[in-house]
PDB file of C-alpha atoms in Angstrom:
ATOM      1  CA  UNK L   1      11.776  28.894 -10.007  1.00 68.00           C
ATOM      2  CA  UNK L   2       8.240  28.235  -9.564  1.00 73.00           C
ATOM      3  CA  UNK L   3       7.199  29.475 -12.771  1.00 85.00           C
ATOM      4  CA  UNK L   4      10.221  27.582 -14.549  1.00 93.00           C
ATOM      5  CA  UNK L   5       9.276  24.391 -12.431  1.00 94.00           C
ATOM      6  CA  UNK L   6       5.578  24.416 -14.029  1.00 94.00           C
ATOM      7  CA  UNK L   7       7.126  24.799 -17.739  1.00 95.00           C
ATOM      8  CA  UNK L   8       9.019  21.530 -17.004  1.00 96.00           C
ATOM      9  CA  UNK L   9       6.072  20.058 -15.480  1.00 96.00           C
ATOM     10  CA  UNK L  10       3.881  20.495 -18.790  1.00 95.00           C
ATOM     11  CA  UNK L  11       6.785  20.068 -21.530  1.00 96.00           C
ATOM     12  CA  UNK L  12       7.286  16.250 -19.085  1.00 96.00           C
ATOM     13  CA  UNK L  13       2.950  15.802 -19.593  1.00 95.00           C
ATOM     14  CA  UNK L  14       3.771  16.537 -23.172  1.00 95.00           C
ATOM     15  CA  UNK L  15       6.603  14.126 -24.065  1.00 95.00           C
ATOM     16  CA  UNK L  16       4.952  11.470 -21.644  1.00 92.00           C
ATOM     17  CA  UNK L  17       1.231  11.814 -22.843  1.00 91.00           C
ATOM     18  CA  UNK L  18       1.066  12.565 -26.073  1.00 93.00           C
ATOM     19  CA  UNK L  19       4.472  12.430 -27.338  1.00 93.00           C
ATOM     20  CA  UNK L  20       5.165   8.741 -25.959  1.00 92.00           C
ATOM     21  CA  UNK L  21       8.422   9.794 -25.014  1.00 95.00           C
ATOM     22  CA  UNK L  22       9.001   8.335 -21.155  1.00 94.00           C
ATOM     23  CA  UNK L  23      12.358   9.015 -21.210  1.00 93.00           C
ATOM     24  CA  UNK L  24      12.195  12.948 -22.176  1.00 95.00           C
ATOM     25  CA  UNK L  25       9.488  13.318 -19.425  1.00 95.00           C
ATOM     26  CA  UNK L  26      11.089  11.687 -16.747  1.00 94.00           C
ATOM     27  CA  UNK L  27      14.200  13.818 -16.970  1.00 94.00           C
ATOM     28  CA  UNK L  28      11.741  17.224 -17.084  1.00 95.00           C
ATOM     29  CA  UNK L  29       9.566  16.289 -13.696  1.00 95.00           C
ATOM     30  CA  UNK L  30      13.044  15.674 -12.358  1.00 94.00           C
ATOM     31  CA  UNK L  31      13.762  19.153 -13.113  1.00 95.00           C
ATOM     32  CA  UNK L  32      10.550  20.571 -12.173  1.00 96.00           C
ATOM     33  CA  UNK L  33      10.933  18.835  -8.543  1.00 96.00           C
ATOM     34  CA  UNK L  34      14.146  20.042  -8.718  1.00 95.00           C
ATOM     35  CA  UNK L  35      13.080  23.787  -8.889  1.00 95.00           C
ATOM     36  CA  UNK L  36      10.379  23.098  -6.910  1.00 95.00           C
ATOM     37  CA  UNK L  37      10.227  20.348  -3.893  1.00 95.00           C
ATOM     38  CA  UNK L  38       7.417  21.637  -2.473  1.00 95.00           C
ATOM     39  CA  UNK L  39       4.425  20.566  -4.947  1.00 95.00           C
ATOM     40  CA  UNK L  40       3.858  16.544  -4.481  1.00 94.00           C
ATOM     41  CA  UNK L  41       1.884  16.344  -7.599  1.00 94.00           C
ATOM     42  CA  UNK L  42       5.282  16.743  -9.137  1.00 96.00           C
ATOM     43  CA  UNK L  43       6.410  13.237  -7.602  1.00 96.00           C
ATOM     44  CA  UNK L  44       2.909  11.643  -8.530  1.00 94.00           C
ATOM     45  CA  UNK L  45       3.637  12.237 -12.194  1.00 95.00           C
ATOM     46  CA  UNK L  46       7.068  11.453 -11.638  1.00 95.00           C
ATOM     47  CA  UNK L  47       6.321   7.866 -10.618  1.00 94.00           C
ATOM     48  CA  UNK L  48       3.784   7.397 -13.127  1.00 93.00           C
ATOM     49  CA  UNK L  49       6.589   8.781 -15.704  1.00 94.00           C
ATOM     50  CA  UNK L  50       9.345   5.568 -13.903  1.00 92.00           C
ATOM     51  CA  UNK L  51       6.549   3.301 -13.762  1.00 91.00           C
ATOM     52  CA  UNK L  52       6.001   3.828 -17.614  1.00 92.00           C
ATOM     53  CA  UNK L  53       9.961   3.704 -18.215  1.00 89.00           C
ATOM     54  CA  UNK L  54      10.141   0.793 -16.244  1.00 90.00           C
ATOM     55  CA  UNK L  55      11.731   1.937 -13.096  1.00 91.00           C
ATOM     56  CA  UNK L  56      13.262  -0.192 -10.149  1.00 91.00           C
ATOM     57  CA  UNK L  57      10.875   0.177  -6.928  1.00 89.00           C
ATOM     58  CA  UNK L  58      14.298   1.276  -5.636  1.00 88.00           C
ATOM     59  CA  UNK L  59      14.793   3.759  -8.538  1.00 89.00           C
ATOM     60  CA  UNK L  60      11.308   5.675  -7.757  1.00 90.00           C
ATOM     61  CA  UNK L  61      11.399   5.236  -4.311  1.00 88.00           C
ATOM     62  CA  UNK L  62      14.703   7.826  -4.520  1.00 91.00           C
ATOM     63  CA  UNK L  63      12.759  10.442  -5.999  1.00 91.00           C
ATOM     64  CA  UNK L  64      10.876  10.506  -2.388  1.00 91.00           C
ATOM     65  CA  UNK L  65      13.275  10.585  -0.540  1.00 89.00           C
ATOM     66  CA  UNK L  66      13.343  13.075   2.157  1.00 92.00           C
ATOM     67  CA  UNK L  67      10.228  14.331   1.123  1.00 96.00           C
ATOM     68  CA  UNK L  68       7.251  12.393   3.201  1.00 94.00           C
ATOM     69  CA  UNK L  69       6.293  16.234   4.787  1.00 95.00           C
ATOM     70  CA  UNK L  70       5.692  17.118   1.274  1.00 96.00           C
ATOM     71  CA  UNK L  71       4.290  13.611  -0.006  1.00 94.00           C
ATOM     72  CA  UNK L  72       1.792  14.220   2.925  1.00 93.00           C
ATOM     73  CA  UNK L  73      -0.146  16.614   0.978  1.00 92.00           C
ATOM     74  CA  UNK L  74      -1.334  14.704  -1.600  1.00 90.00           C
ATOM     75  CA  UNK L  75      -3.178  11.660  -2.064  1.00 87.00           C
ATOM     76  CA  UNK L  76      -1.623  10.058  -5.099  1.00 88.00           C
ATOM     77  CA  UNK L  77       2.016  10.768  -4.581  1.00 92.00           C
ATOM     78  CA  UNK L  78       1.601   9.770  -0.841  1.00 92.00           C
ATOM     79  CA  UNK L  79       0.024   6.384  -1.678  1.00 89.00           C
ATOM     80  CA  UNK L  80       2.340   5.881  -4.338  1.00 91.00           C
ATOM     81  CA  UNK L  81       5.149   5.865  -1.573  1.00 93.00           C
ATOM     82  CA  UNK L  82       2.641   3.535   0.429  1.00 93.00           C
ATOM     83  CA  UNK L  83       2.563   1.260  -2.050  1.00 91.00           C
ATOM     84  CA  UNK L  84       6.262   1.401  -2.825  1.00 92.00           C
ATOM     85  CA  UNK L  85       7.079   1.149   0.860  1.00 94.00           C
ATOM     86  CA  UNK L  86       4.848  -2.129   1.326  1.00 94.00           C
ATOM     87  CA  UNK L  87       6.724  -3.198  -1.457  1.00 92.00           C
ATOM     88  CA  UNK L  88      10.295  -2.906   0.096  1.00 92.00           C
ATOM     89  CA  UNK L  89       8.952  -4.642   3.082  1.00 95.00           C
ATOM     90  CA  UNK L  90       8.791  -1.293   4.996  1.00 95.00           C
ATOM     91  CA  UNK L  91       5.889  -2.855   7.107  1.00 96.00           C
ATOM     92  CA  UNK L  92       6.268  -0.798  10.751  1.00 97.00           C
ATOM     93  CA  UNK L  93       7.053   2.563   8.450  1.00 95.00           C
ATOM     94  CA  UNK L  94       3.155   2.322   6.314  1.00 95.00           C
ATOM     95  CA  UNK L  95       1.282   1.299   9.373  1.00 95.00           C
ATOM     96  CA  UNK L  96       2.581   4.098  11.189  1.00 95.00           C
ATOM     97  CA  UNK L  97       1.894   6.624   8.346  1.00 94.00           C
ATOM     98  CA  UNK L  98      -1.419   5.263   7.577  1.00 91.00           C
ATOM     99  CA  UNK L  99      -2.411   5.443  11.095  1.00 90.00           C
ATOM    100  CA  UNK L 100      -1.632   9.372  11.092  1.00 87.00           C
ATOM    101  CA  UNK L 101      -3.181  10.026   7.615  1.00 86.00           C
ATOM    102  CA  UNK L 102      -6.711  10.990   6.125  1.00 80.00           C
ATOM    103  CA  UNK L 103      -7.592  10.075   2.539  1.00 76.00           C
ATOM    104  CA  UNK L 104      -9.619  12.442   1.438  1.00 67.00           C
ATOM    105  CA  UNK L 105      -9.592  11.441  -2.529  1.00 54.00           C
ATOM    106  CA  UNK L 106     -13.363   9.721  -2.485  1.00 53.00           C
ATOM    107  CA  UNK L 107     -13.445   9.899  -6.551  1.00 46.00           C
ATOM    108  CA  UNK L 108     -10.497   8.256  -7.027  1.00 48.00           C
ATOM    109  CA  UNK L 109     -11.510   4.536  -6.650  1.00 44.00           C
ATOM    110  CA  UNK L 110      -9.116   2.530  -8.178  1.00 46.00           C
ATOM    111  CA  UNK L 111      -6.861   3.958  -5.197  1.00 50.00           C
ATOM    112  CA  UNK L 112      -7.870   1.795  -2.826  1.00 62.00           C
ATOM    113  CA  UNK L 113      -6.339   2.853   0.714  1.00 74.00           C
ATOM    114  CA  UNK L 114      -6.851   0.023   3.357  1.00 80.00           C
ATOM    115  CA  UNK L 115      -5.370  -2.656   0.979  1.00 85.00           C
ATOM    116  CA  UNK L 116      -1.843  -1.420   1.900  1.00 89.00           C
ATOM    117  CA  UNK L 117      -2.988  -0.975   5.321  1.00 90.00           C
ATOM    118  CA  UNK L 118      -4.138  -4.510   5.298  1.00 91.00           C
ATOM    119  CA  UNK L 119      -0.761  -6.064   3.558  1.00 93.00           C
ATOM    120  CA  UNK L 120       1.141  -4.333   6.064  1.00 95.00           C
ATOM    121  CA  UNK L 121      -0.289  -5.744   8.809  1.00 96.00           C
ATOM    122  CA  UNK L 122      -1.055  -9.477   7.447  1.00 95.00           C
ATOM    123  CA  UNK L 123       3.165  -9.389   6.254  1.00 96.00           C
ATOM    124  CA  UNK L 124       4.019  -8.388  10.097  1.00 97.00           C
ATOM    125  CA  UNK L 125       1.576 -10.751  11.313  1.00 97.00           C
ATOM    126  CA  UNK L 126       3.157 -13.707   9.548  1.00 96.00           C
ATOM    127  CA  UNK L 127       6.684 -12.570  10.731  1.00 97.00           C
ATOM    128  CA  UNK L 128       5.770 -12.648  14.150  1.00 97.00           C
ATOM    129  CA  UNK L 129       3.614 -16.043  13.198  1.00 96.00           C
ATOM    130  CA  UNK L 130       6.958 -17.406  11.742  1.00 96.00           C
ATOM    131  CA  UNK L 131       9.131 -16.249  15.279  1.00 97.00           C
ATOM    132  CA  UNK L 132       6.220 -18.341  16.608  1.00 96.00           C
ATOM    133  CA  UNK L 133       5.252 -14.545  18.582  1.00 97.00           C
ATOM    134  CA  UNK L 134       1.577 -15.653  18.419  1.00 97.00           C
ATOM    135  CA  UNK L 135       0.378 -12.531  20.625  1.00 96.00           C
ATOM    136  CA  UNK L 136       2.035 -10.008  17.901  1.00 97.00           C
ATOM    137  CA  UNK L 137       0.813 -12.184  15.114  1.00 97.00           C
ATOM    138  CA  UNK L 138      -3.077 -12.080  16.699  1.00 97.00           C
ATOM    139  CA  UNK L 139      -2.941  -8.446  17.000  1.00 97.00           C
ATOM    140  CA  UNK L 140      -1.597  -7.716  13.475  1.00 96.00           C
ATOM    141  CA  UNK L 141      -4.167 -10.315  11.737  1.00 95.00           C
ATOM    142  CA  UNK L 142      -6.898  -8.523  13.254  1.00 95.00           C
ATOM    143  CA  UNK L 143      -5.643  -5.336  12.848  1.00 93.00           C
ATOM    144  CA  UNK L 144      -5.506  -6.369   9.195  1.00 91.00           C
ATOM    145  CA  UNK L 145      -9.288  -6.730   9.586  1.00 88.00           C
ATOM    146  CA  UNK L 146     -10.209  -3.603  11.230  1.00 86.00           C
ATOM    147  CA  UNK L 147     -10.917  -0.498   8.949  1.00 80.00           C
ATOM    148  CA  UNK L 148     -10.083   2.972  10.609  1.00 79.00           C
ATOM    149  CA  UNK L 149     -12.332   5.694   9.784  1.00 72.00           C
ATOM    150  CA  UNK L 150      -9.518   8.036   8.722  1.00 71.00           C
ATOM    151  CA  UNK L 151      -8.886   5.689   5.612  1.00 69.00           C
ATOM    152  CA  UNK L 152     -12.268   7.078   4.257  1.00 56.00           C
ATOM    153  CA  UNK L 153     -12.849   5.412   1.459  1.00 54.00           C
ATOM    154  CA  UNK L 154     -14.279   1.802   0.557  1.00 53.00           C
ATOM    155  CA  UNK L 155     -13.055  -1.559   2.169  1.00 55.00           C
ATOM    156  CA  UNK L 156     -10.955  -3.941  -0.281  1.00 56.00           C
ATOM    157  CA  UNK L 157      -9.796  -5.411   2.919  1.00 58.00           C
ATOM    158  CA  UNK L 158      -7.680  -8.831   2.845  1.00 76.00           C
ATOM    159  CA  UNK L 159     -10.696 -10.337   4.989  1.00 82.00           C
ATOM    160  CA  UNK L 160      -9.889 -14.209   3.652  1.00 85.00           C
ATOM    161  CA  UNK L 161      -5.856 -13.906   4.049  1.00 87.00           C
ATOM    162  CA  UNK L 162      -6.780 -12.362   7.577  1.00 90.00           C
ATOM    163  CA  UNK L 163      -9.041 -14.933   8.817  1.00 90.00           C
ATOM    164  CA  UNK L 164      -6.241 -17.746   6.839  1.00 89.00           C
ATOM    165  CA  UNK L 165      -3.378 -16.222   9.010  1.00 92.00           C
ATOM    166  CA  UNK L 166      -5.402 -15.920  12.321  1.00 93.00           C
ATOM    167  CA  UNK L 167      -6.856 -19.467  11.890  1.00 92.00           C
ATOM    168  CA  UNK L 168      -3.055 -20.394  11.714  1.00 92.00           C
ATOM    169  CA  UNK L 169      -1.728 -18.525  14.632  1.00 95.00           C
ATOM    170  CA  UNK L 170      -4.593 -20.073  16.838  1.00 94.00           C
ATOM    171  CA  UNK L 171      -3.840 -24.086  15.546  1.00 92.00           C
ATOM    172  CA  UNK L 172      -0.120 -23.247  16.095  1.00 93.00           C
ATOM    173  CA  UNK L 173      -1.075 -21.838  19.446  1.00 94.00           C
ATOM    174  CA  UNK L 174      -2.905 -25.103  19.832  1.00 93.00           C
ATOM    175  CA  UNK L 175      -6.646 -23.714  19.684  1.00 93.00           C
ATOM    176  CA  UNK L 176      -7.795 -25.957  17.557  1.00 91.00           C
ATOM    177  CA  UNK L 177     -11.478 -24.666  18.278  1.00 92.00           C
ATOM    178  CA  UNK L 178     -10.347 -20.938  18.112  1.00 93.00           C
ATOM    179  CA  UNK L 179      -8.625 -22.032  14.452  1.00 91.00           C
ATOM    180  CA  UNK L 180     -11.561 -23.723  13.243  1.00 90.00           C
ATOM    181  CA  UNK L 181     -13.778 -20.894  13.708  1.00 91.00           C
ATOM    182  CA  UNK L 182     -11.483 -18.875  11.754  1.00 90.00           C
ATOM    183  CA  UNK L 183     -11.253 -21.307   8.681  1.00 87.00           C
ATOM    184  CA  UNK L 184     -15.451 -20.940   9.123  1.00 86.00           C
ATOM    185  CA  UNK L 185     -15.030 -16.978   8.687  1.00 87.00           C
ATOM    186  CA  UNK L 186     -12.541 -17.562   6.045  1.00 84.00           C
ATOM    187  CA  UNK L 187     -15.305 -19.534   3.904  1.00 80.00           C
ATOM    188  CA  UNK L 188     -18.031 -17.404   5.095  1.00 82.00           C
ATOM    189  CA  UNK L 189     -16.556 -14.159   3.465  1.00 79.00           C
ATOM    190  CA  UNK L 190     -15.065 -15.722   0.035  1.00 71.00           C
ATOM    191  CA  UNK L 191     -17.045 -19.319  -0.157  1.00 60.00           C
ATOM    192  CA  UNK L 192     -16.249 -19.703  -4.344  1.00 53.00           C
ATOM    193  CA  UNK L 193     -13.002 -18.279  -4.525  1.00 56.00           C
ATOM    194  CA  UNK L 194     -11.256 -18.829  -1.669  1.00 51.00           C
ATOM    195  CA  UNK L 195      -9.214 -21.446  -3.005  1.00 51.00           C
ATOM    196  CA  UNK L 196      -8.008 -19.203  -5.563  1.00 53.00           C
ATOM    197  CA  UNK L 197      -7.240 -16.258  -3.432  1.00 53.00           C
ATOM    198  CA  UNK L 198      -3.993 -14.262  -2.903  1.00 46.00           C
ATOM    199  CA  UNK L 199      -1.378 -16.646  -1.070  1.00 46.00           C
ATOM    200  CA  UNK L 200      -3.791 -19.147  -1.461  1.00 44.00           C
ATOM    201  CA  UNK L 201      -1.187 -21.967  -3.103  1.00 44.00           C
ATOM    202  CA  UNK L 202      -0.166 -22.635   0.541  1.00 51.00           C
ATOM    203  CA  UNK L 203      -3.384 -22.834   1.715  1.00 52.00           C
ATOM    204  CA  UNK L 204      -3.530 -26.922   1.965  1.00 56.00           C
ATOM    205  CA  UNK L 205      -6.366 -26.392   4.957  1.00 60.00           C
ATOM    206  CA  UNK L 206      -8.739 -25.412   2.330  1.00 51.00           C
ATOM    207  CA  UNK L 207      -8.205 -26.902  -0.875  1.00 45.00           C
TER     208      UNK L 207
END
């Protein structure tokens, strides 16, 4: 099965990187995790192959299913489900995972790791900000901000959303002193673009 499970493997690189032909190569890593469950480079490519063919998050998030033990073992098919999971609004779920894992892929750049941790955190900070649970919110927005050493690679933190969110929490909290200082920090770390950050269309304090 192993052996077969490879074959599939390279006729799916085939059809999807040379041949142009998602489809084929989608249905072929299917088989190849199929045969074989165990390798989660199989379920990286298989993404990349639904991504391509235009694939629900829903639709690739199946072909993880009951597979995070394997998906464990490898970088890009367990940030993939990161990703994916941040993207169903799986918030608790990625900073749990991301708490437990170490990144060890330093070379691959583009991949960067605390983002998700950071979304996760600022979108369960502004839950608890909207069930006006300020104390949750506080400890989520600067958890957002804090960059554990077993994410390894380089900060692309959500500093200015953090700093937005916190300075929020503290003026609904009435800290008006606590929430200008955070507007400061905002400014401090993004003083040009700011304005035209991520979420920043609701951001009437600064524009």
């Amino acid at each position: 099965n192993g052996k077969m499970a490879i074959a599939y493997r390279n006729l799916a690189w085939v059809q999807g990187q040379v041949l142009n032909k998602i489809d084929k190569a989608s249905k072929n890593i299917k088989k190849a995790i199929e045969l074989n469950p165990k390798d989660a480079t199989y379920f990286a490519d298989a993404d990349e192959y639904l991504k391509a063919n235009s694939a629900s998050v829903k639709e690739r998030e199946a072909i993880y299913k009951g597979h995070l033990d394997v998906l464990r073992t490898d970088d890009r098919a367990f940030t993939n489900y990161i990703q994916m999971s941040n993207m169903e609004g799986k918030y608790d779920l990625v900073i749990d995972e991301m708490s437990k894992h170490r990144f060890r892929v330093l070379e691959n750049v583009k991949r960067i790791h605390h983002q998700y941790w950071a979304v996760a955190h600022i979108m369960k900070g502004k839950e608890n900000l909207a069930s006006k649970n300020y104390k949750k919110a506080l400890f989520h927005f600067n958890e957002a901000l804090r960059f554990p050493r077993n994410l390894e690679l380089m900060r692309d933190g959500k500093e200015k959303e953090a700093y937005y969110y916190l300075a929020l929490t503290y003026k609904s909290m009435g800290d008006q002193k606590k929430a200008e200082d955070n507007f400061k920090k905002l400014l401090e770390v993004a003083p040009v673009d700011a304005a035209n950050s991520w979420g920043a269309q609701d951001w009437i304090e600064i524009t």
